[in-house]
mmCIF file of N, CA, C and O in Angstrom:
data_model
loop_
_atom_site.group_PDB
_atom_site.id
_atom_site.type_symbol
_atom_site.label_atom_id
_atom_site.label_comp_id
_atom_site.label_asym_id
_atom_site.label_seq_id
_atom_site.Cartn_x
_atom_site.Cartn_y
_atom_site.Cartn_z
ATOM 1 N N HIS L 1323 -50.613 32.253 -15.104
ATOM 2 C CA HIS L 1323 -50.524 31.441 -13.909
ATOM 3 C C HIS L 1323 -49.289 31.815 -13.098
ATOM 4 O O HIS L 1323 -48.215 31.971 -13.645
ATOM 5 N N LYS L 1324 -49.502 31.914 -11.841
ATOM 6 C CA LYS L 1324 -48.406 32.216 -10.931
ATOM 7 C C LYS L 1324 -47.750 30.906 -10.491
ATOM 8 O O LYS L 1324 -48.436 29.966 -10.097
ATOM 9 N N LEU L 1325 -46.437 30.867 -10.549
ATOM 10 C CA LEU L 1325 -45.689 29.699 -10.077
ATOM 11 C C LEU L 1325 -45.937 29.554 -8.581
ATOM 12 O O LEU L 1325 -45.784 30.508 -7.822
ATOM 13 N N GLN L 1326 -46.347 28.345 -8.164
ATOM 14 C CA GLN L 1326 -46.676 28.149 -6.761
ATOM 15 C C GLN L 1326 -45.688 27.255 -6.025
ATOM 16 O O GLN L 1326 -45.443 27.435 -4.850
ATOM 17 N N THR L 1327 -45.132 26.266 -6.722
ATOM 18 C CA THR L 1327 -44.286 25.295 -6.042
ATOM 19 C C THR L 1327 -43.127 24.879 -6.940
ATOM 20 O O THR L 1327 -43.295 24.730 -8.141
ATOM 21 N N ILE L 1328 -41.981 24.672 -6.343
ATOM 22 C CA ILE L 1328 -40.818 24.109 -7.023
ATOM 23 C C ILE L 1328 -40.336 22.936 -6.173
ATOM 24 O O ILE L 1328 -40.210 23.052 -4.955
ATOM 25 N N LEU L 1329 -40.082 21.809 -6.813
ATOM 26 C CA LEU L 1329 -39.517 20.649 -6.130
ATOM 27 C C LEU L 1329 -38.071 20.489 -6.552
ATOM 28 O O LEU L 1329 -37.739 20.656 -7.728
ATOM 29 N N PHE L 1330 -37.218 20.161 -5.617
ATOM 30 C CA PHE L 1330 -35.804 19.944 -5.894
ATOM 31 C C PHE L 1330 -35.449 18.495 -5.589
ATOM 32 O O PHE L 1330 -35.827 17.965 -4.548
ATOM 33 N N ASP L 1331 -34.729 17.870 -6.499
ATOM 34 C CA ASP L 1331 -34.228 16.519 -6.272
ATOM 35 C C ASP L 1331 -33.039 16.609 -5.321
ATOM 36 O O ASP L 1331 -32.197 17.500 -5.453
ATOM 37 N N ALA L 1332 -32.975 15.692 -4.376
ATOM 38 C CA ALA L 1332 -31.892 15.739 -3.397
ATOM 39 C C ALA L 1332 -30.543 15.379 -4.026
ATOM 40 O O ALA L 1332 -29.601 16.168 -3.989
ATOM 41 N N ASP L 1333 -30.451 14.184 -4.608
ATOM 42 C CA ASP L 1333 -29.158 13.696 -5.102
ATOM 43 C C ASP L 1333 -28.720 14.443 -6.350
ATOM 44 O O ASP L 1333 -29.415 14.458 -7.360
ATOM 45 N N GLY L 1334 -27.571 15.074 -6.238
ATOM 46 C CA GLY L 1334 -27.011 15.802 -7.365
ATOM 47 C C GLY L 1334 -27.507 17.230 -7.481
ATOM 48 O O GLY L 1334 -27.042 17.977 -8.329
ATOM 49 N N VAL L 1335 -28.463 17.617 -6.652
ATOM 50 C CA VAL L 1335 -28.973 18.982 -6.668
ATOM 51 C C VAL L 1335 -28.804 19.605 -5.288
ATOM 52 O O VAL L 1335 -28.102 20.601 -5.135
ATOM 53 N N LEU L 1336 -29.434 19.014 -4.286
ATOM 54 C CA LEU L 1336 -29.330 19.532 -2.920
ATOM 55 C C LEU L 1336 -28.124 18.994 -2.172
ATOM 56 O O LEU L 1336 -27.655 19.607 -1.226
ATOM 57 N N GLN L 1337 -27.642 17.841 -2.603
ATOM 58 C CA GLN L 1337 -26.509 17.220 -1.920
ATOM 59 C C GLN L 1337 -25.655 16.456 -2.922
ATOM 60 O O GLN L 1337 -26.132 16.032 -3.959
ATOM 61 N N HIS L 1338 -24.392 16.310 -2.566
ATOM 62 C CA HIS L 1338 -23.433 15.620 -3.417
ATOM 63 C C HIS L 1338 -22.570 14.692 -2.560
ATOM 64 O O HIS L 1338 -22.249 15.024 -1.418
ATOM 65 N N PRO L 1339 -22.182 13.554 -3.115
ATOM 66 C CA PRO L 1339 -21.278 12.680 -2.355
ATOM 67 C C PRO L 1339 -19.908 13.341 -2.201
ATOM 68 O O PRO L 1339 -19.463 14.087 -3.069
ATOM 69 N N THR L 1340 -19.267 13.064 -1.086
ATOM 70 C CA THR L 1340 -17.919 13.601 -0.847
ATOM 71 C C THR L 1340 -16.846 12.582 -1.219
ATOM 72 O O THR L 1340 -15.663 12.876 -1.088
ATOM 73 N N VAL L 1341 -17.290 11.400 -1.631
ATOM 74 C CA VAL L 1341 -16.372 10.337 -2.050
ATOM 75 C C VAL L 1341 -16.899 9.738 -3.344
ATOM 76 O O VAL L 1341 -18.070 9.904 -3.686
ATOM 77 N N ASP L 1342 -16.041 9.031 -4.044
ATOM 78 C CA ASP L 1342 -16.475 8.257 -5.204
ATOM 79 C C ASP L 1342 -16.894 6.895 -4.676
ATOM 80 O O ASP L 1342 -16.068 6.125 -4.183
ATOM 81 N N TYR L 1343 -18.186 6.603 -4.749
ATOM 82 C CA TYR L 1343 -18.697 5.354 -4.182
ATOM 83 C C TYR L 1343 -17.996 4.133 -4.767
ATOM 84 O O TYR L 1343 -17.691 3.187 -4.048
ATOM 85 N N ARG L 1344 -17.755 4.143 -6.064
ATOM 86 C CA ARG L 1344 -17.109 2.970 -6.674
ATOM 87 C C ARG L 1344 -15.724 2.727 -6.081
ATOM 88 O O ARG L 1344 -15.348 1.585 -5.819
ATOM 89 N N ILE L 1345 -14.975 3.774 -5.848
ATOM 90 C CA ILE L 1345 -13.633 3.628 -5.259
ATOM 91 C C ILE L 1345 -13.741 3.104 -3.827
ATOM 92 O O ILE L 1345 -13.020 2.184 -3.431
ATOM 93 N N GLU L 1346 -14.653 3.687 -3.053
ATOM 94 C CA GLU L 1346 -14.821 3.259 -1.664
ATOM 95 C C GLU L 1346 -15.339 1.823 -1.591
ATOM 96 O O GLU L 1346 -14.896 1.038 -0.757
ATOM 97 N N PHE L 1347 -16.268 1.468 -2.477
ATOM 98 C CA PHE L 1347 -16.782 0.100 -2.481
ATOM 99 C C PHE L 1347 -15.725 -0.872 -2.988
ATOM 100 O O PHE L 1347 -15.685 -2.024 -2.548
ATOM 101 N N ALA L 1348 -14.855 -0.429 -3.879
ATOM 102 C CA ALA L 1348 -13.753 -1.294 -4.343
ATOM 103 C C ALA L 1348 -12.856 -1.656 -3.161
ATOM 104 O O ALA L 1348 -12.439 -2.812 -3.014
ATOM 105 N N LYS L 1349 -12.574 -0.685 -2.300
ATOM 106 C CA LYS L 1349 -11.780 -0.958 -1.103
ATOM 107 C C LYS L 1349 -12.501 -1.975 -0.214
ATOM 108 O O LYS L 1349 -11.882 -2.888 0.336
ATOM 109 N N LEU L 1350 -13.790 -1.806 -0.079
ATOM 110 C CA LEU L 1350 -14.600 -2.687 0.739
ATOM 111 C C LEU L 1350 -14.612 -4.117 0.186
ATOM 112 O O LEU L 1350 -14.566 -5.079 0.940
ATOM 113 N N LEU L 1351 -14.641 -4.238 -1.136
ATOM 114 C CA LEU L 1351 -14.727 -5.551 -1.783
ATOM 115 C C LEU L 1351 -13.399 -6.297 -1.824
ATOM 116 O O LEU L 1351 -13.370 -7.497 -2.081
ATOM 117 N N GLY L 1352 -12.304 -5.602 -1.588
ATOM 118 C CA GLY L 1352 -10.987 -6.251 -1.556
ATOM 119 C C GLY L 1352 -10.655 -6.950 -2.862
ATOM 120 O O GLY L 1352 -10.577 -6.320 -3.905
ATOM 121 N N SER L 1353 -10.489 -8.269 -2.825
ATOM 122 C CA SER L 1353 -10.085 -9.026 -4.014
ATOM 123 C C SER L 1353 -11.165 -9.018 -5.096
ATOM 124 O O SER L 1353 -10.892 -9.345 -6.248
ATOM 125 N N ARG L 1354 -12.372 -8.602 -4.743
ATOM 126 C CA ARG L 1354 -13.466 -8.513 -5.722
ATOM 127 C C ARG L 1354 -13.669 -7.084 -6.210
ATOM 128 O O ARG L 1354 -14.714 -6.721 -6.720
ATOM 129 N N ARG L 1355 -12.633 -6.267 -6.077
ATOM 130 C CA ARG L 1355 -12.744 -4.840 -6.386
ATOM 131 C C ARG L 1355 -13.239 -4.553 -7.796
ATOM 132 O O ARG L 1355 -13.851 -3.532 -8.049
ATOM 133 N N GLN L 1356 -12.993 -5.464 -8.728
ATOM 134 C CA GLN L 1356 -13.432 -5.247 -10.108
ATOM 135 C C GLN L 1356 -14.976 -5.258 -10.202
ATOM 136 O O GLN L 1356 -15.536 -4.833 -11.199
ATOM 137 N N GLU L 1357 -15.647 -5.707 -9.151
ATOM 138 C CA GLU L 1357 -17.108 -5.753 -9.122
ATOM 139 C C GLU L 1357 -17.716 -4.513 -8.461
ATOM 140 O O GLU L 1357 -18.932 -4.460 -8.237
ATOM 141 N N ALA L 1358 -16.896 -3.515 -8.194
ATOM 142 C CA ALA L 1358 -17.363 -2.337 -7.457
ATOM 143 C C ALA L 1358 -18.475 -1.585 -8.184
ATOM 144 O O ALA L 1358 -19.417 -1.108 -7.542
ATOM 145 N N SER L 1359 -18.406 -1.485 -9.491
ATOM 146 C CA SER L 1359 -19.470 -0.781 -10.228
ATOM 147 C C SER L 1359 -20.802 -1.505 -10.076
ATOM 148 O O SER L 1359 -21.844 -0.868 -9.875
ATOM 149 N N GLN L 1360 -20.777 -2.825 -10.155
ATOM 150 C CA GLN L 1360 -22.016 -3.590 -10.005
ATOM 151 C C GLN L 1360 -22.539 -3.496 -8.578
ATOM 152 O O GLN L 1360 -23.741 -3.340 -8.352
ATOM 153 N N PHE L 1361 -21.638 -3.570 -7.596
ATOM 154 C CA PHE L 1361 -22.064 -3.455 -6.207
ATOM 155 C C PHE L 1361 -22.695 -2.082 -5.963
ATOM 156 O O PHE L 1361 -23.754 -1.971 -5.342
ATOM 157 N N SER L 1362 -22.068 -1.034 -6.479
ATOM 158 C CA SER L 1362 -22.601 0.317 -6.332
ATOM 159 C C SER L 1362 -23.990 0.413 -6.956
ATOM 160 O O SER L 1362 -24.922 0.966 -6.357
ATOM 161 N N ALA L 1363 -24.156 -0.146 -8.145
ATOM 162 C CA ALA L 1363 -25.467 -0.148 -8.807
ATOM 163 C C ALA L 1363 -26.490 -0.906 -7.974
ATOM 164 O O ALA L 1363 -27.652 -0.486 -7.866
ATOM 165 N N ASP L 1364 -26.069 -2.007 -7.368
ATOM 166 C CA ASP L 1364 -26.972 -2.790 -6.527
ATOM 167 C C ASP L 1364 -27.386 -2.021 -5.273
ATOM 168 O O ASP L 1364 -28.535 -2.114 -4.830
ATOM 169 N N VAL L 1365 -26.475 -1.250 -4.701
ATOM 170 C CA VAL L 1365 -26.817 -0.440 -3.524
ATOM 171 C C VAL L 1365 -27.846 0.621 -3.918
ATOM 172 O O VAL L 1365 -28.844 0.823 -3.227
ATOM 173 N N PHE L 1366 -27.622 1.295 -5.060
ATOM 174 C CA PHE L 1366 -28.591 2.292 -5.531
ATOM 175 C C PHE L 1366 -29.954 1.643 -5.768
ATOM 176 O O PHE L 1366 -30.989 2.193 -5.379
ATOM 177 N N ALA L 1367 -29.970 0.467 -6.395
ATOM 178 C CA ALA L 1367 -31.226 -0.232 -6.658
ATOM 179 C C ALA L 1367 -31.905 -0.656 -5.358
ATOM 180 O O ALA L 1367 -33.133 -0.626 -5.257
ATOM 181 N N THR L 1368 -31.113 -1.028 -4.364
ATOM 182 C CA THR L 1368 -31.644 -1.417 -3.060
ATOM 183 C C THR L 1368 -32.279 -0.228 -2.352
ATOM 184 O O THR L 1368 -33.301 -0.360 -1.679
ATOM 185 N N GLU L 1369 -31.692 0.935 -2.534
ATOM 186 C CA GLU L 1369 -32.209 2.141 -1.877
ATOM 187 C C GLU L 1369 -33.508 2.636 -2.518
ATOM 188 O O GLU L 1369 -34.384 3.168 -1.823
ATOM 189 N N ARG L 1370 -33.642 2.465 -3.826
ATOM 190 C CA ARG L 1370 -34.747 3.075 -4.577
ATOM 191 C C ARG L 1370 -36.125 2.866 -3.942
ATOM 192 O O ARG L 1370 -36.844 3.850 -3.715
ATOM 193 N N PRO L 1371 -36.546 1.621 -3.629
ATOM 194 C CA PRO L 1371 -37.893 1.468 -3.044
ATOM 195 C C PRO L 1371 -38.042 2.161 -1.695
ATOM 196 O O PRO L 1371 -39.119 2.661 -1.361
ATOM 197 N N THR L 1372 -36.975 2.205 -0.939
ATOM 198 C CA THR L 1372 -37.069 2.803 0.399
ATOM 199 C C THR L 1372 -37.255 4.313 0.326
ATOM 200 O O THR L 1372 -37.744 4.914 1.285
ATOM 201 N N LEU L 1373 -36.897 4.927 -0.790
ATOM 202 C CA LEU L 1373 -37.079 6.371 -0.942
ATOM 203 C C LEU L 1373 -38.546 6.760 -0.992
ATOM 204 O O LEU L 1373 -38.896 7.893 -0.680
ATOM 205 N N SER L 1374 -39.384 5.801 -1.394
ATOM 206 C CA SER L 1374 -40.822 6.075 -1.429
ATOM 207 C C SER L 1374 -41.539 5.409 -0.250
ATOM 208 O O SER L 1374 -42.753 5.252 -0.265
ATOM 209 N N GLY L 1375 -40.768 4.993 0.753
ATOM 210 C CA GLY L 1375 -41.361 4.455 1.973
ATOM 211 C C GLY L 1375 -41.603 2.960 1.980
ATOM 212 O O GLY L 1375 -42.240 2.451 2.885
ATOM 213 N N VAL L 1376 -41.092 2.261 0.969
ATOM 214 C CA VAL L 1376 -41.283 0.812 0.912
ATOM 215 C C VAL L 1376 -40.061 0.132 1.518
ATOM 216 O O VAL L 1376 -38.971 0.164 0.950
ATOM 217 N N GLY L 1377 -40.228 -0.450 2.685
ATOM 218 C CA GLY L 1377 -39.138 -1.154 3.340
ATOM 219 C C GLY L 1377 -38.190 -0.235 4.088
ATOM 220 O O GLY L 1377 -38.375 0.977 4.155
ATOM 221 N N ASP L 1378 -37.177 -0.856 4.645
ATOM 222 C CA ASP L 1378 -36.173 -0.160 5.437
ATOM 223 C C ASP L 1378 -34.811 -0.330 4.757
ATOM 224 O O ASP L 1378 -34.403 -1.458 4.454
ATOM 225 N N PHE L 1379 -34.134 0.768 4.476
ATOM 226 C CA PHE L 1379 -32.874 0.694 3.749
ATOM 227 C C PHE L 1379 -31.835 -0.138 4.491
ATOM 228 O O PHE L 1379 -31.116 -0.925 3.899
ATOM 229 N N ARG L 1380 -31.767 0.012 5.785
ATOM 230 C CA ARG L 1380 -30.786 -0.742 6.582
ATOM 231 C C ARG L 1380 -31.020 -2.248 6.410
ATOM 232 O O ARG L 1380 -30.082 -3.002 6.182
ATOM 233 N N ASP L 1381 -32.275 -2.666 6.519
ATOM 234 C CA ASP L 1381 -32.587 -4.086 6.347
ATOM 235 C C ASP L 1381 -32.298 -4.564 4.926
ATOM 236 O O ASP L 1381 -31.749 -5.653 4.718
ATOM 237 N N ALA L 1382 -32.669 -3.755 3.955
ATOM 238 C CA ALA L 1382 -32.435 -4.120 2.556
ATOM 239 C C ALA L 1382 -30.939 -4.193 2.259
ATOM 240 O O ALA L 1382 -30.476 -5.078 1.521
ATOM 241 N N LEU L 1383 -30.173 -3.291 2.850
ATOM 242 C CA LEU L 1383 -28.726 -3.302 2.658
ATOM 243 C C LEU L 1383 -28.104 -4.536 3.309
ATOM 244 O O LEU L 1383 -27.203 -5.156 2.737
ATOM 245 N N ALA L 1384 -28.598 -4.907 4.481
ATOM 246 C CA ALA L 1384 -28.106 -6.124 5.150
ATOM 247 C C ALA L 1384 -28.369 -7.348 4.268
ATOM 248 O O ALA L 1384 -27.500 -8.221 4.127
ATOM 249 N N ALA L 1385 -29.541 -7.404 3.648
ATOM 250 C CA ALA L 1385 -29.866 -8.513 2.748
ATOM 251 C C ALA L 1385 -28.956 -8.499 1.524
ATOM 252 O O ALA L 1385 -28.522 -9.555 1.048
ATOM 253 N N LEU L 1386 -28.648 -7.314 1.025
ATOM 254 C CA LEU L 1386 -27.737 -7.193 -0.123
ATOM 255 C C LEU L 1386 -26.347 -7.712 0.238
ATOM 256 O O LEU L 1386 -25.725 -8.444 -0.544
ATOM 257 N N LEU L 1387 -25.866 -7.367 1.413
ATOM 258 C CA LEU L 1387 -24.551 -7.853 1.843
ATOM 259 C C LEU L 1387 -24.544 -9.379 1.925
ATOM 260 O O LEU L 1387 -23.542 -10.016 1.547
ATOM 261 N N LEU L 1388 -25.638 -9.955 2.380
ATOM 262 C CA LEU L 1388 -25.738 -11.421 2.417
ATOM 263 C C LEU L 1388 -25.714 -12.011 1.006
ATOM 264 O O LEU L 1388 -25.026 -12.995 0.757
ATOM 265 N N ARG L 1389 -26.483 -11.405 0.090
ATOM 266 C CA ARG L 1389 -26.502 -11.894 -1.296
ATOM 267 C C ARG L 1389 -25.118 -11.820 -1.937
ATOM 268 O O ARG L 1389 -24.753 -12.669 -2.736
ATOM 269 N N TRP L 1390 -24.364 -10.783 -1.584
ATOM 270 C CA TRP L 1390 -23.017 -10.613 -2.119
ATOM 271 C C TRP L 1390 -22.000 -11.437 -1.327
ATOM 272 O O TRP L 1390 -20.827 -11.441 -1.649
ATOM 273 N N ASN L 1391 -22.459 -12.081 -0.273
ATOM 274 C CA ASN L 1391 -21.574 -12.875 0.589
ATOM 275 C C ASN L 1391 -20.428 -12.019 1.150
ATOM 276 O O ASN L 1391 -19.261 -12.418 1.128
ATOM 277 N N LEU L 1392 -20.803 -10.851 1.643
ATOM 278 C CA LEU L 1392 -19.820 -9.920 2.200
ATOM 279 C C LEU L 1392 -19.938 -9.896 3.718
ATOM 280 O O LEU L 1392 -21.045 -9.805 4.257
ATOM 281 N N PRO L 1393 -18.816 -9.954 4.402
ATOM 282 C CA PRO L 1393 -18.844 -9.994 5.863
ATOM 283 C C PRO L 1393 -18.980 -8.621 6.523
ATOM 284 O O PRO L 1393 -19.104 -8.539 7.740
ATOM 285 N N GLN L 1394 -18.960 -7.565 5.737
ATOM 286 C CA GLN L 1394 -18.971 -6.219 6.314
ATOM 287 C C GLN L 1394 -20.261 -5.954 7.085
ATOM 288 O O GLN L 1394 -21.343 -6.424 6.741
ATOM 289 N N ASP L 1395 -20.111 -5.158 8.110
ATOM 290 C CA ASP L 1395 -21.228 -4.697 8.919
ATOM 291 C C ASP L 1395 -22.005 -3.657 8.099
ATOM 292 O O ASP L 1395 -21.424 -2.870 7.358
ATOM 293 N N VAL L 1396 -23.314 -3.665 8.256
ATOM 294 C CA VAL L 1396 -24.160 -2.696 7.558
ATOM 295 C C VAL L 1396 -23.700 -1.277 7.857
ATOM 296 O O VAL L 1396 -23.664 -0.421 6.970
ATOM 297 N N ASP L 1397 -23.317 -1.003 9.108
ATOM 298 C CA ASP L 1397 -22.879 0.345 9.472
ATOM 299 C C ASP L 1397 -21.631 0.773 8.699
ATOM 300 O O ASP L 1397 -21.469 1.953 8.403
ATOM 301 N N GLN L 1398 -20.774 -0.170 8.374
ATOM 302 C CA GLN L 1398 -19.575 0.141 7.598
ATOM 303 C C GLN L 1398 -19.965 0.626 6.196
ATOM 304 O O GLN L 1398 -19.417 1.603 5.693
ATOM 305 N N VAL L 1399 -20.919 -0.046 5.591
ATOM 306 C CA VAL L 1399 -21.373 0.351 4.251
ATOM 307 C C VAL L 1399 -22.162 1.656 4.334
ATOM 308 O O VAL L 1399 -21.984 2.550 3.502
ATOM 309 N N LEU L 1400 -23.008 1.791 5.350
ATOM 310 C CA LEU L 1400 -23.761 3.035 5.526
ATOM 311 C C LEU L 1400 -22.842 4.230 5.744
ATOM 312 O O LEU L 1400 -23.151 5.334 5.290
ATOM 313 N N SER L 1401 -21.721 4.025 6.422
ATOM 314 C CA SER L 1401 -20.799 5.145 6.656
ATOM 315 C C SER L 1401 -20.229 5.666 5.338
ATOM 316 O O SER L 1401 -19.967 6.858 5.200
ATOM 317 N N ILE L 1402 -20.056 4.775 4.369
ATOM 318 C CA ILE L 1402 -19.623 5.206 3.035
ATOM 319 C C ILE L 1402 -20.780 5.918 2.337
ATOM 320 O O ILE L 1402 -20.620 7.001 1.774
ATOM 321 N N TRP L 1403 -21.956 5.295 2.386
ATOM 322 C CA TRP L 1403 -23.135 5.793 1.689
ATOM 323 C C TRP L 1403 -23.544 7.188 2.162
ATOM 324 O O TRP L 1403 -24.070 7.998 1.395
ATOM 325 N N MET L 1404 -23.288 7.481 3.424
ATOM 326 C CA MET L 1404 -23.718 8.750 4.008
ATOM 327 C C MET L 1404 -22.678 9.865 3.897
ATOM 328 O O MET L 1404 -22.875 10.946 4.458
ATOM 329 N N LYS L 1405 -21.629 9.638 3.166
ATOM 330 C CA LYS L 1405 -20.616 10.685 2.987
ATOM 331 C C LYS L 1405 -21.105 11.649 1.907
ATOM 332 O O LYS L 1405 -20.711 11.596 0.750
ATOM 333 N N ILE L 1406 -21.999 12.516 2.350
ATOM 334 C CA ILE L 1406 -22.597 13.507 1.460
ATOM 335 C C ILE L 1406 -22.511 14.878 2.118
ATOM 336 O O ILE L 1406 -22.341 14.989 3.333
ATOM 337 N N LYS L 1407 -22.612 15.908 1.295
ATOM 338 C CA LYS L 1407 -22.634 17.265 1.837
ATOM 339 C C LYS L 1407 -23.688 18.064 1.098
ATOM 340 O O LYS L 1407 -23.914 17.861 -0.100
ATOM 341 N N PRO L 1408 -24.346 18.951 1.812
ATOM 342 C CA PRO L 1408 -25.348 19.799 1.158
ATOM 343 C C PRO L 1408 -24.676 20.805 0.235
ATOM 344 O O PRO L 1408 -23.543 21.240 0.470
ATOM 345 N N ASP L 1409 -25.373 21.164 -0.823
ATOM 346 C CA ASP L 1409 -24.885 22.176 -1.761
ATOM 347 C C ASP L 1409 -25.329 23.540 -1.239
ATOM 348 O O ASP L 1409 -26.507 23.898 -1.332
ATOM 349 N N THR L 1410 -24.411 24.274 -0.658
ATOM 350 C CA THR L 1410 -24.763 25.539 -0.010
ATOM 351 C C THR L 1410 -25.311 26.561 -1.004
ATOM 352 O O THR L 1410 -26.167 27.367 -0.643
ATOM 353 N N ALA L 1411 -24.862 26.521 -2.253
ATOM 354 C CA ALA L 1411 -25.342 27.488 -3.251
ATOM 355 C C ALA L 1411 -26.828 27.270 -3.548
ATOM 356 O O ALA L 1411 -27.597 28.241 -3.624
ATOM 357 N N ILE L 1412 -27.240 26.025 -3.699
ATOM 358 C CA ILE L 1412 -28.651 25.776 -4.001
ATOM 359 C C ILE L 1412 -29.519 26.078 -2.785
ATOM 360 O O ILE L 1412 -30.624 26.601 -2.914
ATOM 361 N N PHE L 1413 -29.006 25.825 -1.580
ATOM 362 C CA PHE L 1413 -29.781 26.172 -0.387
ATOM 363 C C PHE L 1413 -29.912 27.687 -0.253
ATOM 364 O O PHE L 1413 -30.954 28.185 0.182
ATOM 365 N N ALA L 1414 -28.905 28.427 -0.663
ATOM 366 C CA ALA L 1414 -29.001 29.891 -0.663
ATOM 367 C C ALA L 1414 -30.045 30.345 -1.684
ATOM 368 O O ALA L 1414 -30.833 31.272 -1.412
ATOM 369 N N ALA L 1415 -30.079 29.697 -2.849
ATOM 370 C CA ALA L 1415 -31.083 30.030 -3.864
ATOM 371 C C ALA L 1415 -32.487 29.723 -3.356
ATOM 372 O O ALA L 1415 -33.431 30.496 -3.579
ATOM 373 N N ILE L 1416 -32.649 28.620 -2.646
ATOM 374 C CA ILE L 1416 -33.950 28.256 -2.080
ATOM 375 C C ILE L 1416 -34.382 29.305 -1.052
ATOM 376 O O ILE L 1416 -35.538 29.730 -1.032
ATOM 377 N N SER L 1417 -33.452 29.739 -0.234
ATOM 378 C CA SER L 1417 -33.773 30.780 0.759
ATOM 379 C C SER L 1417 -34.220 32.064 0.071
ATOM 380 O O SER L 1417 -35.172 32.720 0.514
ATOM 381 N N ALA L 1418 -33.546 32.415 -1.021
ATOM 382 C CA ALA L 1418 -33.924 33.623 -1.760
ATOM 383 C C ALA L 1418 -35.319 33.476 -2.361
ATOM 384 O O ALA L 1418 -36.119 34.425 -2.327
ATOM 385 N N LEU L 1419 -35.628 32.293 -2.894
ATOM 386 C CA LEU L 1419 -36.963 32.053 -3.451
ATOM 387 C C LEU L 1419 -38.030 32.162 -2.359
ATOM 388 O O LEU L 1419 -39.092 32.751 -2.568
ATOM 389 N N ARG L 1420 -37.743 31.601 -1.201
ATOM 390 C CA ARG L 1420 -38.689 31.693 -0.085
ATOM 391 C C ARG L 1420 -38.877 33.151 0.341
ATOM 392 O O ARG L 1420 -39.982 33.585 0.656
ATOM 393 N N SER L 1421 -37.781 33.891 0.385
ATOM 394 C CA SER L 1421 -37.857 35.306 0.766
ATOM 395 C C SER L 1421 -38.728 36.106 -0.208
ATOM 396 O O SER L 1421 -39.362 37.078 0.159
ATOM 397 N N ASP L 1422 -38.728 35.653 -1.483
ATOM 398 C CA ASP L 1422 -39.551 36.302 -2.505
ATOM 399 C C ASP L 1422 -41.012 35.853 -2.430
ATOM 400 O O ASP L 1422 -41.821 36.253 -3.261
ATOM 401 N N GLY L 1423 -41.335 34.969 -1.473
ATOM 402 C CA GLY L 1423 -42.724 34.555 -1.275
ATOM 403 C C GLY L 1423 -43.122 33.239 -1.901
ATOM 404 O O GLY L 1423 -44.284 32.858 -1.840
ATOM 405 N N LEU L 1424 -42.196 32.539 -2.524
ATOM 406 C CA LEU L 1424 -42.522 31.257 -3.134
ATOM 407 C C LEU L 1424 -42.608 30.184 -2.063
ATOM 408 O O LEU L 1424 -41.777 30.130 -1.155
ATOM 409 N N SER L 1425 -43.627 29.368 -2.147
ATOM 410 C CA SER L 1425 -43.803 28.267 -1.202
ATOM 411 C C SER L 1425 -43.004 27.061 -1.659
ATOM 412 O O SER L 1425 -43.211 26.569 -2.755
ATOM 413 N N LEU L 1426 -42.079 26.613 -0.812
ATOM 414 C CA LEU L 1426 -41.277 25.437 -1.118
ATOM 415 C C LEU L 1426 -41.505 24.407 -0.036
ATOM 416 O O LEU L 1426 -41.350 24.698 1.142
ATOM 417 N N PRO L 1427 -41.880 23.173 -0.465
ATOM 418 C CA PRO L 1427 -42.133 22.125 0.541
ATOM 419 C C PRO L 1427 -40.888 21.770 1.312
ATOM 420 O O PRO L 1427 -39.801 21.986 0.926
#
């Protein structure tokens, strides 16, 4: 069988955070900084359904901020969440695979 398709996971493969979310969320939480790990886990859990097209991440994040009783603007949290950079080495490998004729979605 000839290999026809390869799928790459985005997080941790195609892209990496440029900040430590727990540290950035600890700053955001202020006096509740010790809860940063739980808040970070809650943000990841909030994002999960939206990755498959269920709901809107911005709306879900706004609801999470309300549940946590946090006054921060959704855009403030999103600005932390979006501090990511593409992994240039893996994108170069993908380009090489495409050049060799492999179909990549």
